[in-house]
Coordinates of C-alpha atoms and ligand atoms in Angstrom, one line a residue:
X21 CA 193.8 85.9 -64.0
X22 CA 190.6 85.1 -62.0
X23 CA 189.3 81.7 -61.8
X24 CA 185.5 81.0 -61.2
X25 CA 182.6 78.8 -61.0
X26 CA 180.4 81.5 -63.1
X27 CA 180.9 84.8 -64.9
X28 CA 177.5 86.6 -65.1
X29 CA 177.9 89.7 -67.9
X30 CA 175.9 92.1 -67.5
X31 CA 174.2 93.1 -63.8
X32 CA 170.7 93.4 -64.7
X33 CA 168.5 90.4 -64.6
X34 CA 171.1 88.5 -64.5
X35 CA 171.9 89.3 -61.0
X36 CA 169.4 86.4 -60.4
X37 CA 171.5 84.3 -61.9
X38 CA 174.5 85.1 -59.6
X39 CA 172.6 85.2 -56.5
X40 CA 170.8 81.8 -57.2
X41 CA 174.5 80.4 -58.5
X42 CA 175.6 81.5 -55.3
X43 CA 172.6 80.1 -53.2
X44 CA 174.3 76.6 -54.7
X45 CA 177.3 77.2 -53.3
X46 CA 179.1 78.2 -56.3
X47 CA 181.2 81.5 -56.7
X48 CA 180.4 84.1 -59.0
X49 CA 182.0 87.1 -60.5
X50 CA 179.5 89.8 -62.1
X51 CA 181.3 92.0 -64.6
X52 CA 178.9 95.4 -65.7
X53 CA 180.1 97.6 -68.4
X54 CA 178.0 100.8 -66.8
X55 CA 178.9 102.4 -63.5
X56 CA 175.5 103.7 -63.5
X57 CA 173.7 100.7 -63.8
X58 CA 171.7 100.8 -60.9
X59 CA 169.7 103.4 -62.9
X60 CA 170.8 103.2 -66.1
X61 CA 169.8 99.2 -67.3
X62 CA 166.7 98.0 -68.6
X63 CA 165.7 96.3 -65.2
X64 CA 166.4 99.3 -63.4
X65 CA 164.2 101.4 -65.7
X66 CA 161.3 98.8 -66.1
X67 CA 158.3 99.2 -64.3
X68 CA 159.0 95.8 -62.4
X69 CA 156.1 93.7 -63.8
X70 CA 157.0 90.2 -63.2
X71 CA 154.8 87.2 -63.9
X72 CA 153.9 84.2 -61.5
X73 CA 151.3 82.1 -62.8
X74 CA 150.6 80.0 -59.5
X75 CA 151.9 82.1 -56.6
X76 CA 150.9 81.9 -53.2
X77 CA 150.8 85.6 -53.4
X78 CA 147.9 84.7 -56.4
X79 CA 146.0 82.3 -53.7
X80 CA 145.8 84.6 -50.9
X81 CA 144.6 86.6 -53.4
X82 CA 142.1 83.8 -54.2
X83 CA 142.8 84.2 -58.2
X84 CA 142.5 80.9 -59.6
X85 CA 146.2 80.3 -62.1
X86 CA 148.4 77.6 -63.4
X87 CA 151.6 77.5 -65.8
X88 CA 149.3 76.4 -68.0
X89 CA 146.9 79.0 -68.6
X90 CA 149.7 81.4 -68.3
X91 CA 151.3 79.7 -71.2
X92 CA 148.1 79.3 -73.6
X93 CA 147.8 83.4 -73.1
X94 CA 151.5 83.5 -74.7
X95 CA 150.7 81.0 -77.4
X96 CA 147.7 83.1 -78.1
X97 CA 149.2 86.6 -77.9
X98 CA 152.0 85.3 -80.5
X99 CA 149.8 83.3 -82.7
X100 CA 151.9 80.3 -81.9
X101 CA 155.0 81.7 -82.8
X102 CA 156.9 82.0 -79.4
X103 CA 159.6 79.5 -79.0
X104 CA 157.3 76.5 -77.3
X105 CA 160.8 75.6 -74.4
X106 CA 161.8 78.8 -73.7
X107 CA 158.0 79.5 -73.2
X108 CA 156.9 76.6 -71.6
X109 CA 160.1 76.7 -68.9
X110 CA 159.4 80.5 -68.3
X111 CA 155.7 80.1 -67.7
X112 CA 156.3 76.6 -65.3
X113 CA 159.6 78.7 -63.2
X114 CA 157.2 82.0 -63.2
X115 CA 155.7 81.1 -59.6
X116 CA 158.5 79.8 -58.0
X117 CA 160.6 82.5 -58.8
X118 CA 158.5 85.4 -57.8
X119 CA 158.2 83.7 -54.5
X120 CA 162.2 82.9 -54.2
X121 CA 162.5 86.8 -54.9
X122 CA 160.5 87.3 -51.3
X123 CA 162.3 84.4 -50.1
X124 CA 165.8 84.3 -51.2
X125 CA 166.5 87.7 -52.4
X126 CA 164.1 89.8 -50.2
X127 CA 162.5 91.7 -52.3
X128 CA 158.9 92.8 -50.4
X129 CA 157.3 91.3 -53.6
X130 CA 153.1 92.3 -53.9
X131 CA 150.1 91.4 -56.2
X132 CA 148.6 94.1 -57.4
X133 CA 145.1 93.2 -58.4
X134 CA 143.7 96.7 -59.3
X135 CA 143.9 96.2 -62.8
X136 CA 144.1 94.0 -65.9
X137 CA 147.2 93.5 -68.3
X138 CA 146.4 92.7 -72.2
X139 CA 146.5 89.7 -73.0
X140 CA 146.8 88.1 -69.4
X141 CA 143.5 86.4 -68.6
X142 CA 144.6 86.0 -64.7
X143 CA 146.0 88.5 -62.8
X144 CA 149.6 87.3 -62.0
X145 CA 151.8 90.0 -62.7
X146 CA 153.6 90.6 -59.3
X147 CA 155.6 94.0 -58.5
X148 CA 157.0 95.8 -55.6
X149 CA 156.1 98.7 -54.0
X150 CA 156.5 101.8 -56.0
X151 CA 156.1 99.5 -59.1
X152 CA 159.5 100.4 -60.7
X153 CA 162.6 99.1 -61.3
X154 CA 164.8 101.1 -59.9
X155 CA 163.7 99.2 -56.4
X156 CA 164.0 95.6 -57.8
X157 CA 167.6 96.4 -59.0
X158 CA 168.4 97.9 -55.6
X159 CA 167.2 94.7 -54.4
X160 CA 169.2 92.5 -56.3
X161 CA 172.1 94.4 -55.9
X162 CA 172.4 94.8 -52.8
X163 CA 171.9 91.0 -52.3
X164 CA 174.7 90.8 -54.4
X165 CA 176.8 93.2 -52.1
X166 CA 176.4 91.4 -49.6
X167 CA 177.3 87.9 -50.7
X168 CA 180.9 86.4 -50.1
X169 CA 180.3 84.2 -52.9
X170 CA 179.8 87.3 -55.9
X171 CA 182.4 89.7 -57.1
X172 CA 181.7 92.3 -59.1
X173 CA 183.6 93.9 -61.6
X174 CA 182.4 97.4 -62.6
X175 CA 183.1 99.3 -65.1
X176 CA 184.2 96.6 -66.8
X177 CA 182.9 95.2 -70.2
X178 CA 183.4 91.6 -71.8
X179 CA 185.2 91.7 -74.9
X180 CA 185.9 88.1 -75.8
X181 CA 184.4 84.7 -74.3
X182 CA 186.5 81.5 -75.6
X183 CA 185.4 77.5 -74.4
X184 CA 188.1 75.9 -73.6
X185 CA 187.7 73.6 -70.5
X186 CA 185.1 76.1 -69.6
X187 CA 184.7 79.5 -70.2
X188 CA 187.6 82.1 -71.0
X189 CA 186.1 85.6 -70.5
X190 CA 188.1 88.4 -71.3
X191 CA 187.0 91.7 -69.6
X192 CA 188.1 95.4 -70.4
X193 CA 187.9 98.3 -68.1
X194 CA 187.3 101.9 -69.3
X195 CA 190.8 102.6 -69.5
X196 CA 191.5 99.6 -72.1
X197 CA 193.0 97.9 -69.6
X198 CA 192.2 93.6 -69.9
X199 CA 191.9 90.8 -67.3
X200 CA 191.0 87.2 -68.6
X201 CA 188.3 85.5 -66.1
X202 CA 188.8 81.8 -66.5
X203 CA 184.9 79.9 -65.3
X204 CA 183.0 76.6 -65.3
X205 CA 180.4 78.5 -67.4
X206 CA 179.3 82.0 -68.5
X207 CA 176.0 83.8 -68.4
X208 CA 175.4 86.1 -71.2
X209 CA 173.1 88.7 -70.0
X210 CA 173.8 92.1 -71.8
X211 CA 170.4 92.3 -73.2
X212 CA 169.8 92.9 -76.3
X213 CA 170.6 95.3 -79.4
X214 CA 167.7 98.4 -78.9
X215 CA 170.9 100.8 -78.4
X216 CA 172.9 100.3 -82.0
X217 CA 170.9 101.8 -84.4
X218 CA 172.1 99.7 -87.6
X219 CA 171.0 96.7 -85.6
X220 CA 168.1 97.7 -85.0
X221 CA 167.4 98.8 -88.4
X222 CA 168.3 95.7 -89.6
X223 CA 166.2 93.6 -87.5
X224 CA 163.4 95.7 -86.3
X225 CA 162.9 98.3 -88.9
X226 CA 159.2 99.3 -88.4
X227 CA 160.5 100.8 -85.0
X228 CA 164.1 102.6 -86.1
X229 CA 162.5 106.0 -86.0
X230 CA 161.2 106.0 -82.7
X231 CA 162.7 106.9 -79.5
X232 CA 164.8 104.9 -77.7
X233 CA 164.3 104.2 -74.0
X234 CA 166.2 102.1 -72.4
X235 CA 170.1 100.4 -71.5
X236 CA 172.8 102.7 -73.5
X237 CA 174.7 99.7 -73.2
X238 CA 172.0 97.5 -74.7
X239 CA 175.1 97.2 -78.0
X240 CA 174.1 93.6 -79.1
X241 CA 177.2 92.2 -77.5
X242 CA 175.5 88.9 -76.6
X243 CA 174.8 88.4 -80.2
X244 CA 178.6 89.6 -81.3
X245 CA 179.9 86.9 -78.8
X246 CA 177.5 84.0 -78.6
X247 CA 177.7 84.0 -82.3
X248 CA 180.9 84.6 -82.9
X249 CA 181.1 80.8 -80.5
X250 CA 178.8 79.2 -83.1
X251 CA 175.6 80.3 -81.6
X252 CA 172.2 80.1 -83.5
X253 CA 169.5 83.1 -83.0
X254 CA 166.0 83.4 -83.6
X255 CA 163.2 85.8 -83.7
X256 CA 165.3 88.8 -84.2
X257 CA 162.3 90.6 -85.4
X258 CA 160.7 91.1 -81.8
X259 CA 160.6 93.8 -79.9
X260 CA 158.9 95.8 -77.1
X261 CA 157.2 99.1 -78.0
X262 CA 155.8 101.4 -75.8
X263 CA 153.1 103.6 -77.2
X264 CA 152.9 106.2 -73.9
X265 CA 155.9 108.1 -73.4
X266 CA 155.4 111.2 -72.2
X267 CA 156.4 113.5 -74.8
X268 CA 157.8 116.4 -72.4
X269 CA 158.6 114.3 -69.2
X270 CA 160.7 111.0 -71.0
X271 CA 159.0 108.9 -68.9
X272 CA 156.6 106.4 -68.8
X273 CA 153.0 107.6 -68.8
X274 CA 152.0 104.0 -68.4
X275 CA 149.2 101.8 -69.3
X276 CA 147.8 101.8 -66.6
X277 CA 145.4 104.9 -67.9
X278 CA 143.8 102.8 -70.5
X279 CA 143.3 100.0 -68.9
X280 CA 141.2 102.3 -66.5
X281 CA 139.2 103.5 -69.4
X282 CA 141.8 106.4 -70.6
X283 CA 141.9 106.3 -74.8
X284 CA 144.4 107.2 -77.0
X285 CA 143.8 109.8 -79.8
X286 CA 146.2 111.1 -82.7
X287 CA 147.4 114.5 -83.4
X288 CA 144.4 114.8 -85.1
X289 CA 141.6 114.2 -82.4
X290 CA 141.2 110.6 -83.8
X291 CA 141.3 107.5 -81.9
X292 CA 142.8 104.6 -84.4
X293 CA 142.8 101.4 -82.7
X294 CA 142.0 99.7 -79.7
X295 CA 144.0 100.4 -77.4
X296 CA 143.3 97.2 -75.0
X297 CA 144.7 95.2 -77.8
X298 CA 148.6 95.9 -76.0
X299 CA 150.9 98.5 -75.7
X300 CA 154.0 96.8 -77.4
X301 CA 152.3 96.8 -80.9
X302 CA 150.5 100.4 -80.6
X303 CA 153.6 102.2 -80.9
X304 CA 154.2 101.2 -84.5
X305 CA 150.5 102.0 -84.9
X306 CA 151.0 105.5 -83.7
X307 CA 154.1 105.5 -85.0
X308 CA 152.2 105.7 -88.8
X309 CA 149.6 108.1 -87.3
X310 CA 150.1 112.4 -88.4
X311 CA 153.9 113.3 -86.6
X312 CA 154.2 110.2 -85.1
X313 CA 152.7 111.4 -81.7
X314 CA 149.0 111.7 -79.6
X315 CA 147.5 112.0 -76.2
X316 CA 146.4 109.6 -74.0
X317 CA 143.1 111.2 -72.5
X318 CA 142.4 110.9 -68.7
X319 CA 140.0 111.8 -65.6
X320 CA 140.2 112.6 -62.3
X321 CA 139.3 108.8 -61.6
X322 CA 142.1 106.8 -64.0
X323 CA 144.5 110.1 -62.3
X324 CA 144.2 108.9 -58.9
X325 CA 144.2 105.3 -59.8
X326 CA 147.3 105.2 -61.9
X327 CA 149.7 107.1 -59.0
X328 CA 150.2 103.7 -57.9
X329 CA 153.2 103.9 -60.5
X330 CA 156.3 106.3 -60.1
X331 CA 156.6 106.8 -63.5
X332 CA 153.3 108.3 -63.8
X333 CA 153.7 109.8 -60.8
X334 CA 157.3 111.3 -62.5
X335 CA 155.2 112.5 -65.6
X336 CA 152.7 114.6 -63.2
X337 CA 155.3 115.9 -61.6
X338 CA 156.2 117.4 -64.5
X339 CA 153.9 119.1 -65.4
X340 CA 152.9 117.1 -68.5
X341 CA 149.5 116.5 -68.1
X342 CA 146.8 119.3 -69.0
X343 CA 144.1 119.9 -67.6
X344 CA 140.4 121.2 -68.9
X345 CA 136.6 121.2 -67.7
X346 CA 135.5 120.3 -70.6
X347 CA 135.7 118.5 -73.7
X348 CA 135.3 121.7 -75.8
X349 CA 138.6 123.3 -73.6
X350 CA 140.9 120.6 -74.0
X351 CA 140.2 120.4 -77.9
X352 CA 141.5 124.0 -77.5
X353 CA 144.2 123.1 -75.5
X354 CA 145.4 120.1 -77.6
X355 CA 144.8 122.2 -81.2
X356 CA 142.1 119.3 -82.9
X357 CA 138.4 120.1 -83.2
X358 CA 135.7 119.6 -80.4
X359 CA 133.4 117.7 -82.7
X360 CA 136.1 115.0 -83.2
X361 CA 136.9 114.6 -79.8
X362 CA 133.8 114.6 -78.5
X363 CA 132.8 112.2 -81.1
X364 CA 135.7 109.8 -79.6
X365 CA 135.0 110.1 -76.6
X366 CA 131.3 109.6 -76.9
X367 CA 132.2 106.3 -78.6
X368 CA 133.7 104.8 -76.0
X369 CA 131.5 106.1 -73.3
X370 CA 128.8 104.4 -75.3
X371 CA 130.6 100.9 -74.7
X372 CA 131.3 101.8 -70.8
X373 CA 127.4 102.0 -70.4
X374 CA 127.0 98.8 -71.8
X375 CA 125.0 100.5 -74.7
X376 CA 126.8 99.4 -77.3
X377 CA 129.4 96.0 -77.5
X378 CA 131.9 97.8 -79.6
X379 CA 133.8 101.2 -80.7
X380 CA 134.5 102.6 -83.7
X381 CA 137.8 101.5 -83.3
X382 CA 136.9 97.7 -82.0
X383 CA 137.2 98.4 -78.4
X384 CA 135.0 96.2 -76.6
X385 CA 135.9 96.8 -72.9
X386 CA 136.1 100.5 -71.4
X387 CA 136.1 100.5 -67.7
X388 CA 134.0 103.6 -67.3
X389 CA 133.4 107.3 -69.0
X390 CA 135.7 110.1 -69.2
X391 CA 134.0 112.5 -66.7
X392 CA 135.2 116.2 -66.7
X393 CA 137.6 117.6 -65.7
X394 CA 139.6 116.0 -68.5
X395 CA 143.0 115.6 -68.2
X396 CA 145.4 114.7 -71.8
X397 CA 149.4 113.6 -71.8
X398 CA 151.2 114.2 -75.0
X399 CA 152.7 110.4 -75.9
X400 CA 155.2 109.9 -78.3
X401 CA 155.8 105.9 -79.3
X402 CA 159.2 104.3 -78.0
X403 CA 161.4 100.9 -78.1
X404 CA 162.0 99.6 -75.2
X405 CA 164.3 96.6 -75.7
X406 CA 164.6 94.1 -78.3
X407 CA 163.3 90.6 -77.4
X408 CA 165.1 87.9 -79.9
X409 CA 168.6 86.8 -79.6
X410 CA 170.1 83.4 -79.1
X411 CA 169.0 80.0 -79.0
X412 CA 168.5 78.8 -75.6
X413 CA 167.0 75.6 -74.2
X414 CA 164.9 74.9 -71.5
X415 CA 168.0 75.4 -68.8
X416 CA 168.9 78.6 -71.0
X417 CA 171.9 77.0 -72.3
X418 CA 173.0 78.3 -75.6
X419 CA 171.9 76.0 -79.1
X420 CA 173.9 76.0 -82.4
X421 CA 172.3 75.5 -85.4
X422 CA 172.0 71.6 -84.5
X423 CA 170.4 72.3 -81.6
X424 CA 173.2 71.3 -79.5
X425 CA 174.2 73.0 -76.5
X426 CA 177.7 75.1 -77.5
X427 CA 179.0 74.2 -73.9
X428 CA 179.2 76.5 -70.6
X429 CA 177.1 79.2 -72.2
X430 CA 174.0 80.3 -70.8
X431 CA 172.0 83.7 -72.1
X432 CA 169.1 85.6 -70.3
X433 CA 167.2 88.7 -70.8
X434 CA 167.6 90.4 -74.1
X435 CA 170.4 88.6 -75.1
X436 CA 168.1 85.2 -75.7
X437 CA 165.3 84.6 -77.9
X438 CA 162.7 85.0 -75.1
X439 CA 158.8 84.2 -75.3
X440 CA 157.7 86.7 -77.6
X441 CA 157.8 85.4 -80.8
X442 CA 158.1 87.8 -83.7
X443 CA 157.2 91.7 -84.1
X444 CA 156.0 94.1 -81.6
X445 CA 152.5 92.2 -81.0
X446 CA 153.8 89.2 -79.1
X447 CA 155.0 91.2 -76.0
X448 CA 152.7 90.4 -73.1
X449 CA 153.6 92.6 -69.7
X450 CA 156.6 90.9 -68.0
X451 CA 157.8 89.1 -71.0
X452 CA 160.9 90.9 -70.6
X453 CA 161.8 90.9 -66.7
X454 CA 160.4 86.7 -66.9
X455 CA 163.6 85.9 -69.2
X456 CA 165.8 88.2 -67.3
X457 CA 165.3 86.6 -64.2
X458 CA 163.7 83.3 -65.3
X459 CA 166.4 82.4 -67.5
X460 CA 169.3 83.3 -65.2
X461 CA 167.7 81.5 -62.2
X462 CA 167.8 78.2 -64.8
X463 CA 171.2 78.5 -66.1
X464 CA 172.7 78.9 -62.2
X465 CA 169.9 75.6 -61.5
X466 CA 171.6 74.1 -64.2
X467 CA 175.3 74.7 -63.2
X468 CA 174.9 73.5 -60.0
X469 CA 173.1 70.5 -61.0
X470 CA 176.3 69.7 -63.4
X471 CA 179.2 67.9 -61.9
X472 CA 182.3 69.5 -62.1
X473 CA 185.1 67.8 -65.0
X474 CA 187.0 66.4 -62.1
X475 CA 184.2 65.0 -61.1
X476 CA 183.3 62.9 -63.6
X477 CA 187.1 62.5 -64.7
X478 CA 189.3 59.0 -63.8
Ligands
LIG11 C1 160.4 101.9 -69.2 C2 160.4 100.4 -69.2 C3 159.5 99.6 -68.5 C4 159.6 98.2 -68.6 N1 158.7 97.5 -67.8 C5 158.8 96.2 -67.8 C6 158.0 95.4 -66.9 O1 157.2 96.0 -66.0 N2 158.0 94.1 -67.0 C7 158.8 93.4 -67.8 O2 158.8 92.2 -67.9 N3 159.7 94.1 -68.6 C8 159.7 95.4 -68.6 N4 160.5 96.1 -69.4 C9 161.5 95.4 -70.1 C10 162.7 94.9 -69.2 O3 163.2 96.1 -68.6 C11 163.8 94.2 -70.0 O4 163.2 93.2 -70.8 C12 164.7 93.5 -69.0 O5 165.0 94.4 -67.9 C13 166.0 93.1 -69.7 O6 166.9 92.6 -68.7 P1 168.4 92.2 -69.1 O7 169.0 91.6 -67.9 O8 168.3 91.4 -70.4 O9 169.0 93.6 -69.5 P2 169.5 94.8 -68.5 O10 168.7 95.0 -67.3 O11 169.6 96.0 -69.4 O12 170.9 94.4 -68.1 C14 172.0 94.1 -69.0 C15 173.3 94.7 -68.4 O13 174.4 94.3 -69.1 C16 175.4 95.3 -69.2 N5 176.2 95.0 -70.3 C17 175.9 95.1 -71.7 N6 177.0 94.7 -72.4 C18 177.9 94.3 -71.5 C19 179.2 93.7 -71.7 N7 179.7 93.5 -72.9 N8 179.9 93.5 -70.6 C20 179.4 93.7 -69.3 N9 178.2 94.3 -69.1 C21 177.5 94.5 -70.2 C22 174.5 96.5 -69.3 O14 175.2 97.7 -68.9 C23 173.3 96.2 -68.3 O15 173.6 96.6 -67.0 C24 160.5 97.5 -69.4 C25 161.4 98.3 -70.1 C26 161.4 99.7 -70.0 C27 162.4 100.5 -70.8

């Protein structure tokens, strides 16, 4: 029997929750189901987009930002539908907690301000170098290593939590083997359910038959054990697609592309919507088109500008993107005719010039023409993670039905309802890393901030 302030399950984002927690003074134990999760979890594979709406990294920038734009860009990008707490707490703790990643974790934390993100009208999506997740989890992890206040328990998975007096945390390691952690509190933060497939048939249908990339262990266990306690759950339904996998390489190509001007065209030649409208919602779009796959069409311009990201830089690597000198050749090359590509193309060249305000497809902002040689990346439509789970308030504690805290029960991440309302169309980039790390730097705020039951005993 171990006895704690916090259990954290789950090693992803909620490592900020442990590291904070322990920044109070209070001990933590961390207990991951995954040996390999410095790779293998959805932080580590992310692309390490993480909002601040306010930073000081945004004002040296001189980029002009507040809470509150940042949080009328969510209400419009989920047509009011995201939970208006968990959203409004996010957006405020967004720029405080990019800058206590520099300053309390480490992490070389950076602005990137060479491109746009749908649906963010300022540009406050902070990263580190390399732009991939991999090195914020290293980050975080090695924090963790290195604090006398954090245990961590690996492989080892949490079976059971009980409240009494607290939290009762039972833990199983690969071999069957239990251990019961006794805590003031626990931090759900297993993410959500994108790995079971009846789940996610359930819930998030319109997505089952894509491909799923990301955690294994992503087995809806938060949702098992928060509501197993009584625990209420909302928007179950929301998700994050990705529309640009790279159909040989597995990896992300990244929007990046388009939001340089690349477009995205069907197995057919044809371009079907816009694709600055987000990439979350286009993969159930392509998802419907001919086999469920396209190619995201590229230049020598976009190809230099997007090796900012190691995933792209992974899919070139590869091999996966082809190369032609003109349009004519790389309608050969991709098998659909040159008068449909060069139609598509011609379209939103058009609106680059300024000579027309729209494309065929509604596109209204390309950032310049496709000029040969022309470069195309098969893309096959992906989940990523699932974005509902359960209730949480403001401090991320967990809500029954009442909308009553349960008691020492925090979630975070996937494992919480998040900020993305319902469906795919919600997501806006770092809606997923924000309630990983947002959340568990409020639940450990939280903790600290509550006396201990001897304390406020006779
Ligand atoms: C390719 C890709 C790119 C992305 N890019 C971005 C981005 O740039 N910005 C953004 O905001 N979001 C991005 N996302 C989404 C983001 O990765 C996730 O939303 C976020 O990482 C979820 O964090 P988490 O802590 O909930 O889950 P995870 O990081 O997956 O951590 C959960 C951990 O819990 C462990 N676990 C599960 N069950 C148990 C159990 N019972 N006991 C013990 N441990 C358990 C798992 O093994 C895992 O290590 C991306 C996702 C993908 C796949």
């Amino acid at each position: 029997m171990v006895d704690t302030d916090l259990v954290v399950v789950g090693a992803g984002g909620g490592l900020a929750g442990a590291l904070r927690a322990a920044e109070h003074g209070l001990d933590v134990v961390v207990v991951e189901a995954d040996e390999h999760f410095r790779r293998g979890n959805n932080t580590a594979m992310s692309t390490a987009m993480v909002p601040g709406a306010g930073s000081r990294f945004q004002r040296a920038a001189g980029i002009d930002d507040s809470p509150e734009l940042f949080l009328a860009d969510v209400e419009a990008k989920t047509a009011g539908a995201a939970d208006r707490r968990v959203a409004r707490a996010l957006t405020t703790v967004s720029a405080s907690l990019v800058e206590w990643l520099a300053d309390g974790v480490g992490l070389p934390i950076e602005l990137p301000v060479d491109m746009d993100y749908p649906g963010h009208s300022a540009r406050r999506v902070h990263t580190v170098p390399g732009r991939h997740g991999s090195s914020l989890l290293r980050g975080l992890a090695d924090a963790v290593a290195a604090s006398d206040r954090i245990d961590l328990l690996c492989p080892s998975r949490a079976v059971d939590v009980q409240l009494r007096d607290g939290a009762v945390v039972t833990v199983s390691d690969p071999s069957g083997a239990t251990e019961v952690i006794t805590a003031r509190a626990v931090l759900l933060a297993t993410n959500g359910f994108g790995a079971d497939a009846s789940l996610v048939a359930e819930h998030v249908g319109e997505i089952a038959g894509a491909t799923y990339h990301g955690s294994e262990y992503a087995r809806g266990d938060a949702l098992r054990l928060g509501t197993a306690l009584g625990a209420a759950t909302g928007c179950l339904d929301a998700y994050q697609g990705h529309a640009a996998l790279s159909a040989a390489a597995r990896t992300l190509v990244t929007w990046t592309t388009v939001m340089h001007g690349a477009v995205v065209v069907d197995a057919d030649g044809r371009r079907f919507a816009d694709e600055t409208a987000g990439y979350s919602e286009f993969a159930a779009w392509l998802a419907a088109r001919p086999g469920a796959r396209g190619w995201v069409v590229l230049d020598q311009r976009i190809d230099a500008l997007s090796r900012a990201f190691g995933d792209y830089r992974d899919v070139v690597d590869s091999g996966a993107l082809r190369w032609a000198g003109n349009v004519a050749d790389l309608a050969g090359l991709l098998g659909v005719p040159t008068s449909v590509l060069a139609g598509e193309l011609a379209d939103a060249a058009a609106v680059a010039r300024g000579e027309q305000d729209a494309d065929r497809v509604g596109r209204t902002s390309v950032e310049a023409p496709l000029a040969a040689p022309l470069a195309a990346v098969e893309i096959v439509p992906a989940l990523f993670h699932t974005q509902g789970g359960l209730r949480v308030d403001e401090h991320a504690r967990v809500l029954d039905a009442d909308e009553r805290p349960l008691g020492p029960v925090y979630a975070s991440g996937g494992a919480a309802v998040g900020m993305s309302g319902h469906g795919a169309a919600g997501y806006l980039a770092g809606n997923g890393l924000l309630p990983a790390l947002g959340l568990a730097h409020l639940a450990a705020d939280h903790l600290a901030a509550t006396p201990r039951l001897q304390e406020v005993s006779p």
